[in-house]
mmCIF file of C-alpha atoms in Angstrom:
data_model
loop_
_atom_site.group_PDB
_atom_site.id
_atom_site.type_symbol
_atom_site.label_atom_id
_atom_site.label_comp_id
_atom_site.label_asym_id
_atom_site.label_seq_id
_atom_site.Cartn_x
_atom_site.Cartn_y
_atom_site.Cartn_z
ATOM 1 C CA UNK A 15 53.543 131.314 -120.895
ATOM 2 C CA UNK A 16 56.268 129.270 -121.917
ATOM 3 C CA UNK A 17 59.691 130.698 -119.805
ATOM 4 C CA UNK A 18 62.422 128.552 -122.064
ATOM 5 C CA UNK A 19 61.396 127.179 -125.146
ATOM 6 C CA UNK A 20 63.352 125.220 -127.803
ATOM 7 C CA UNK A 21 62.552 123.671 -131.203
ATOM 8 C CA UNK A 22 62.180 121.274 -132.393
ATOM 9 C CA UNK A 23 60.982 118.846 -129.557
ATOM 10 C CA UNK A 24 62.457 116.009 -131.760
ATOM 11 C CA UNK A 25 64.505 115.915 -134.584
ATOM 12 C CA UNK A 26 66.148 112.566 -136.314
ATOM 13 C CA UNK A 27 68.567 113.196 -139.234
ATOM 14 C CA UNK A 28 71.337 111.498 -140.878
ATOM 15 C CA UNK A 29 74.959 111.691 -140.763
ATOM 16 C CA UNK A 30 76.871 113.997 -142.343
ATOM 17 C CA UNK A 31 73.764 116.274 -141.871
ATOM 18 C CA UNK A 32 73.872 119.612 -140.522
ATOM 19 C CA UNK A 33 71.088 121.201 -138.425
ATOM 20 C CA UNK A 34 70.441 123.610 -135.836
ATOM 21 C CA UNK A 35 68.348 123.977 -132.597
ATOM 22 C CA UNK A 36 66.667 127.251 -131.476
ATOM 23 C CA UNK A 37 66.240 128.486 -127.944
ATOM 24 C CA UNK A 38 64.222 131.205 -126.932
ATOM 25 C CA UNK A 39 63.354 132.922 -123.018
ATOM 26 C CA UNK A 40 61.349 135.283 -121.786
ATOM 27 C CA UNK A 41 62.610 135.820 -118.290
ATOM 28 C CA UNK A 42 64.591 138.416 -118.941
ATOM 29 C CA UNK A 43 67.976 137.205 -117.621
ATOM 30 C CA UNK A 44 71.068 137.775 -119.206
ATOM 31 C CA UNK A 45 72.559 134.532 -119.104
ATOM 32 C CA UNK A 46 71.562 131.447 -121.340
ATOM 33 C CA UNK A 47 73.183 127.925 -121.578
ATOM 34 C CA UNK A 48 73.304 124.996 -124.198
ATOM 35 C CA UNK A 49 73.907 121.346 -122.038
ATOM 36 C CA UNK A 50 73.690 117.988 -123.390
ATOM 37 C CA UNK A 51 72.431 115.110 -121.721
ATOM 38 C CA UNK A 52 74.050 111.586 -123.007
ATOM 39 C CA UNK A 53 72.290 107.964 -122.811
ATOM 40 C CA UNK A 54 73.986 107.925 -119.498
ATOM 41 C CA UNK A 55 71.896 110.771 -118.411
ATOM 42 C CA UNK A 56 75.323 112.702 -117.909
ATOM 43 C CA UNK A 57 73.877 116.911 -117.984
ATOM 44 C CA UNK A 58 77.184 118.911 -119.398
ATOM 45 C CA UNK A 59 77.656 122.123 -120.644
ATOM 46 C CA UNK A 60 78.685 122.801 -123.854
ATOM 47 C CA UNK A 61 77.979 126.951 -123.823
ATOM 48 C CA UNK A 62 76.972 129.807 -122.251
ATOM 49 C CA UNK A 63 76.198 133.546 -122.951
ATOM 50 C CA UNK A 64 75.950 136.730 -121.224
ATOM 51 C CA UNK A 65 74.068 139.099 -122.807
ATOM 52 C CA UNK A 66 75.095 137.647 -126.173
ATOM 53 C CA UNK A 67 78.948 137.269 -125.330
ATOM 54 C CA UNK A 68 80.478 133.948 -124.827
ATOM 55 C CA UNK A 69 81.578 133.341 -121.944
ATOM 56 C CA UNK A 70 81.609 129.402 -120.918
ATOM 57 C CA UNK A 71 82.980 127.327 -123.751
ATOM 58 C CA UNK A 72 83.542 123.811 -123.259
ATOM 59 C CA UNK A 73 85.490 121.408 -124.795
ATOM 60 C CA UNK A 74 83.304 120.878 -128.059
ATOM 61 C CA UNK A 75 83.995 120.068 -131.287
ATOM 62 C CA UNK A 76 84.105 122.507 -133.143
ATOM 63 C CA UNK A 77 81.319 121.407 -135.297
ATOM 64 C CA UNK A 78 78.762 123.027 -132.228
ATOM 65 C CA UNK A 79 78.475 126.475 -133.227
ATOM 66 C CA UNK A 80 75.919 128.789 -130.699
ATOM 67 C CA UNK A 81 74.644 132.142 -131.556
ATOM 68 C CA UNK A 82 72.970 134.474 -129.571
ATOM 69 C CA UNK A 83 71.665 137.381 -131.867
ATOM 70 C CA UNK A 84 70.020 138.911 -128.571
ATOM 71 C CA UNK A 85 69.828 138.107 -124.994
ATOM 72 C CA UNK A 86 66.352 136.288 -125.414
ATOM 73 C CA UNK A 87 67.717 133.706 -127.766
ATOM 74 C CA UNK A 88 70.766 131.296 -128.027
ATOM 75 C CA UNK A 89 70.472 128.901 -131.131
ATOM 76 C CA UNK A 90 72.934 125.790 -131.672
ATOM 77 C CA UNK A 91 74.044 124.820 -134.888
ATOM 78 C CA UNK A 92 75.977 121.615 -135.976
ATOM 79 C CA UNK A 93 77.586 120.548 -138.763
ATOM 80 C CA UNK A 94 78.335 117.266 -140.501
ATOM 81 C CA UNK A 95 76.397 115.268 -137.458
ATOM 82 C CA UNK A 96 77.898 112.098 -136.038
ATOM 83 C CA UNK A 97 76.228 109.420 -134.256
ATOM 84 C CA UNK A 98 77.771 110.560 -131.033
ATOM 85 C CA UNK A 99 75.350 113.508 -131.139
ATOM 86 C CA UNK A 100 72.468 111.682 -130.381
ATOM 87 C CA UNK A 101 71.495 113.315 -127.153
ATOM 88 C CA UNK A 102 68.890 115.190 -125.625
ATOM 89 C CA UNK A 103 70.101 119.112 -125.521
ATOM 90 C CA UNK A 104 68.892 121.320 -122.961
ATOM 91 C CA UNK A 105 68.783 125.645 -123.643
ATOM 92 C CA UNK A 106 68.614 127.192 -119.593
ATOM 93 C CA UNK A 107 68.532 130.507 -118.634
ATOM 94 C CA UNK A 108 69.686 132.574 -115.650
ATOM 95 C CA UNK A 109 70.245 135.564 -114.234
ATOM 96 C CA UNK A 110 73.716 136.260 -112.770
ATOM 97 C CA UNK A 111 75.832 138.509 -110.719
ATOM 98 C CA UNK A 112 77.035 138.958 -107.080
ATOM 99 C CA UNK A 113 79.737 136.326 -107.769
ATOM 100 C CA UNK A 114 77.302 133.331 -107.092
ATOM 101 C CA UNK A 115 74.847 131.171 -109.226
ATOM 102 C CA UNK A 116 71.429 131.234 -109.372
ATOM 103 C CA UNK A 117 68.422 129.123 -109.904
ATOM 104 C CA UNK A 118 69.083 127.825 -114.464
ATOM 105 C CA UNK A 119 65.646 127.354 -115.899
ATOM 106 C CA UNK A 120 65.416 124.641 -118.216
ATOM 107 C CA UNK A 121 63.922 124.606 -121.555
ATOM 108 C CA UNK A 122 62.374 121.207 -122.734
ATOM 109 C CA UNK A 123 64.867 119.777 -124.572
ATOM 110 C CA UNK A 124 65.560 118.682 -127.821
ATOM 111 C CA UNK A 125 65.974 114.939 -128.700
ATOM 112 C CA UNK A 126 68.314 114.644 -131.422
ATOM 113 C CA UNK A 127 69.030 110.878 -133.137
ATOM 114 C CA UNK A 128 71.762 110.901 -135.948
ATOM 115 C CA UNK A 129 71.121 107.245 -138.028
ATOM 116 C CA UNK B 28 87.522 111.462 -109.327
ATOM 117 C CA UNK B 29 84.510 113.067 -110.432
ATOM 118 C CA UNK B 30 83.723 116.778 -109.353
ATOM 119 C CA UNK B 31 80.126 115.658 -108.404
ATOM 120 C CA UNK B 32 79.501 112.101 -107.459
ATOM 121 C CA UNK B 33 76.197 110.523 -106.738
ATOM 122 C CA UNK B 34 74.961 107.422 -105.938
ATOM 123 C CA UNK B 35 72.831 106.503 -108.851
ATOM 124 C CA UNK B 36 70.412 104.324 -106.898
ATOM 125 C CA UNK B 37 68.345 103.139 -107.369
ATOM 126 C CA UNK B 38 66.442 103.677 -104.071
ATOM 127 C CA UNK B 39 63.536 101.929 -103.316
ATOM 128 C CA UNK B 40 61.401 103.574 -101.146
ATOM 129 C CA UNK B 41 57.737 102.020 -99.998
ATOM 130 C CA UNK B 42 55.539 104.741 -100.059
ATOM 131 C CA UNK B 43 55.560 106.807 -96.821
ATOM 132 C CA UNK B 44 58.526 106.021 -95.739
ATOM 133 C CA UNK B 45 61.905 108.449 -95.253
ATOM 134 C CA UNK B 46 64.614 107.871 -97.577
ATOM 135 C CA UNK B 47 68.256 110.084 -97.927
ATOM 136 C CA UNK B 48 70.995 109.751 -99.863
ATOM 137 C CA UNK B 49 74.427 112.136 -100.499
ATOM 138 C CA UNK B 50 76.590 113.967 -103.075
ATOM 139 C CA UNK B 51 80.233 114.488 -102.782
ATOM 140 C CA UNK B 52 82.227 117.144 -104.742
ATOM 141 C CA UNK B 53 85.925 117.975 -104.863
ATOM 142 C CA UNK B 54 86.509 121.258 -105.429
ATOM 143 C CA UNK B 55 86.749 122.746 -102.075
ATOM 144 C CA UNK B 56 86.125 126.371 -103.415
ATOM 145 C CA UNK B 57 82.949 125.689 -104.187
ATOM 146 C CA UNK B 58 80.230 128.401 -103.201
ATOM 147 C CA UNK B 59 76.800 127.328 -104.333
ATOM 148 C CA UNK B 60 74.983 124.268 -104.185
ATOM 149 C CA UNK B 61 71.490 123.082 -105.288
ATOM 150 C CA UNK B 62 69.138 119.873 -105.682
ATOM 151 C CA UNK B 63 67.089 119.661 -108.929
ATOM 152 C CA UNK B 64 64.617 117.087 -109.757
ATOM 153 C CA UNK B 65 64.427 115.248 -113.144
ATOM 154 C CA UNK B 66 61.648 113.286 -114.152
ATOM 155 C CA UNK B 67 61.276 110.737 -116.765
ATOM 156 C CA UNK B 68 62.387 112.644 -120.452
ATOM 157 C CA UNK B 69 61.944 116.086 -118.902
ATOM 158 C CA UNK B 70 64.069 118.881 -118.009
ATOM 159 C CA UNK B 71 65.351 119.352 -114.850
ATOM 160 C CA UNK B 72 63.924 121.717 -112.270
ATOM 161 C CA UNK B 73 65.273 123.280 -109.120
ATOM 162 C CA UNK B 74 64.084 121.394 -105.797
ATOM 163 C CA UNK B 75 65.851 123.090 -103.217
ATOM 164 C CA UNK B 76 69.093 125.522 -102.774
ATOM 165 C CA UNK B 77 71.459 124.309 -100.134
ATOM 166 C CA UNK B 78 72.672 126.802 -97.611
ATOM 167 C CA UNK B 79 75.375 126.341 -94.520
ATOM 168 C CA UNK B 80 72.828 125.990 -92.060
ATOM 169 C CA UNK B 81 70.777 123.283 -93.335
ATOM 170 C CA UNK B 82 67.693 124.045 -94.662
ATOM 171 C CA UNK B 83 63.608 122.713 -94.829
ATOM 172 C CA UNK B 84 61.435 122.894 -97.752
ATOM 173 C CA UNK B 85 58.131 121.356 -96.310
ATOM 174 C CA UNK B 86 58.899 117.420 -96.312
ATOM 175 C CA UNK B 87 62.576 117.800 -98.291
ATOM 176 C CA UNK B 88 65.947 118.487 -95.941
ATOM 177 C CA UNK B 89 68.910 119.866 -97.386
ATOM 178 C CA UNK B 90 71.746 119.408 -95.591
ATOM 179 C CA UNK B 91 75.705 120.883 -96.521
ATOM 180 C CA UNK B 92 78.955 119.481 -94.873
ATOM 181 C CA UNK B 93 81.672 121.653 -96.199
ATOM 182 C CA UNK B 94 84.529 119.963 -93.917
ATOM 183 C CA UNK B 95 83.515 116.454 -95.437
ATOM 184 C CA UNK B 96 82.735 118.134 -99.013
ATOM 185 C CA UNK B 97 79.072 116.724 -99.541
ATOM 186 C CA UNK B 98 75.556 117.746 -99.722
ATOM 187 C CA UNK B 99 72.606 115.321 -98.307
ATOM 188 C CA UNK B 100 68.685 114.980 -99.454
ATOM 189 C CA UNK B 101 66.356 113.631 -96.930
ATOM 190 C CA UNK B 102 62.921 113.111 -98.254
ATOM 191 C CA UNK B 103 60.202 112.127 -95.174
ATOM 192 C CA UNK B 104 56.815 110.676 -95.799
ATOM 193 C CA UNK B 105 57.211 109.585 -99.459
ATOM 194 C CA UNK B 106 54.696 110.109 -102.364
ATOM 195 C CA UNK B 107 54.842 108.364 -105.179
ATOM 196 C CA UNK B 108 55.251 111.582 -107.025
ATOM 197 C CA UNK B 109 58.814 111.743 -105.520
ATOM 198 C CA UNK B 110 59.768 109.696 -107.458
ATOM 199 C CA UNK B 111 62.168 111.284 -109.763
ATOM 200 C CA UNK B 112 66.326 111.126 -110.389
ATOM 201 C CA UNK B 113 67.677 114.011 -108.230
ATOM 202 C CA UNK B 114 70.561 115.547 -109.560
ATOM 203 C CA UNK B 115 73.429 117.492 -107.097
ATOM 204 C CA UNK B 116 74.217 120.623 -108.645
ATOM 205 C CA UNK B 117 77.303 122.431 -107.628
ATOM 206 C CA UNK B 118 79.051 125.667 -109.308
ATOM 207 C CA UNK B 119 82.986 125.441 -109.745
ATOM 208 C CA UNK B 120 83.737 128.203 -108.114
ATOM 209 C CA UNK B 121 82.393 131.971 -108.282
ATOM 210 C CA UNK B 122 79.945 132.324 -110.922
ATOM 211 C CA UNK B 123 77.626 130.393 -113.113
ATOM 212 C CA UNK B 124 79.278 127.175 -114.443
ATOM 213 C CA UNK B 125 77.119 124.183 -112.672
ATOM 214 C CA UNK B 126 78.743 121.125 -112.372
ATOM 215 C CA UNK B 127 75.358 117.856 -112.010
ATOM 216 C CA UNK B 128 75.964 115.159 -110.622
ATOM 217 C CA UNK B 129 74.807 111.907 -112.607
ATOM 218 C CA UNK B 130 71.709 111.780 -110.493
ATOM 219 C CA UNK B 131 70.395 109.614 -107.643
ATOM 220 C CA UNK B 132 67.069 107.849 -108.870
ATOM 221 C CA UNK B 133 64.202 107.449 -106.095
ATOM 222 C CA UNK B 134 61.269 104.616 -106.948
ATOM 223 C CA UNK B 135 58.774 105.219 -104.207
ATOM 224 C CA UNK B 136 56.769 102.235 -104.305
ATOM 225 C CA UNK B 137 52.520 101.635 -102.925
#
């Protein structure tokens, strides 16, 4: 079984576009995560959720829009993509508490090219 | 400077042999520290934690200097399935915001 899933695995649009990503765990934790990973290979965060509340927010245009309609999913949705999105975005999961991190399990990914 | 720095390598190891490198960070209130390992268009996973004392995971070493502000990775006896860019992970301070370093990339060569 799957622990993080996203889709799509891929997804090439155009500029101007807008388009969402879906994330989906079934660890049970109450914490997910949205990164992205540049051509550099930088990993940043962009978002994360605790038991669908917001509680890391980044600074991201504010064409990135997450929603979390439960504590199993976080989806990402952009608006009116750029070329600067092209990335590979990363959903984790975690659980939290005690005041210090714990292991983030990764989902796949999602490579996204804007032409 | 950079909260995590790494040196992005990258390191080339003949197979079998040890290799190490380091990860500095800068905010001295840091409280949890981790290796993960990336592979070639995957996702990262978790290699190790990193605790006060130092700690083994079969061939990896983890190593933390707080008074210097780094974190080390010593990999012994080499497979060529080490190789992988290892990423220093460190939270901010208390709670769940990770901070990864641009990765250290290890070629371990036949």
């Amino acid at each position: 079984d799957t622990a993080v899933s996203q889709t799509p695995k891929y997804l090439v649009t155009q500029m101007g576009n807008d388009k969402s990503i879906k994330c989906e765990q079934n660890l049970g934790h109450d914490t997910m995560y949205w990164y992205k990973q540049d051509s550099k290979k930088f990993l940043k965060i962009m978002f994360s959720y605790n038991n669908k509340e917001l509680i890391i927010n980044e600074t991201v245009p504010n064409r990135f829009s997450p929603k979390s309609p439960d504590k199993a999913h976080l989806n990402l949705h952009i608006n009116s993509l750029e070329l600067g999105d092209s990335a590979v975005y990363f959903c984790a999961s975690s659980q939290v508490g005690g005041g210090f991190s714990y292991e983030q399990y990764f989902g796949p990914g999602t490579r996204l090219t804007v032409t | 400077r950079k909260e995590v720095e790494q040196d992005p390598g990258p390191f080339n190891v003949p197979e079998g042999a040890t290799v190490a490198f380091n990860c500095t960070y800068s905010n001295s209130a840091s409280q949890s520290f981790f290796w993960y390992r990336q592979d070639c268009r995957k996702e990262p996973k978790l290699l190790m934690s990193v605790y006060s004392s130092g700690n083994e995971d079969g061939r990896f070493t983890a190593q933390l200097n707080r008074a210097s502000q780094y974190i080390s990775l010593l990999i012994r006896d080499s497979k060529l399935s080490d190789s992988a860019t290892y990423l220093c992970v460190v939270n901010k301070a208390a709670g769940n915001k990770l901070t990864f370093g641009g990765g250290t990339r290890v070629l371990v060569k036949p």
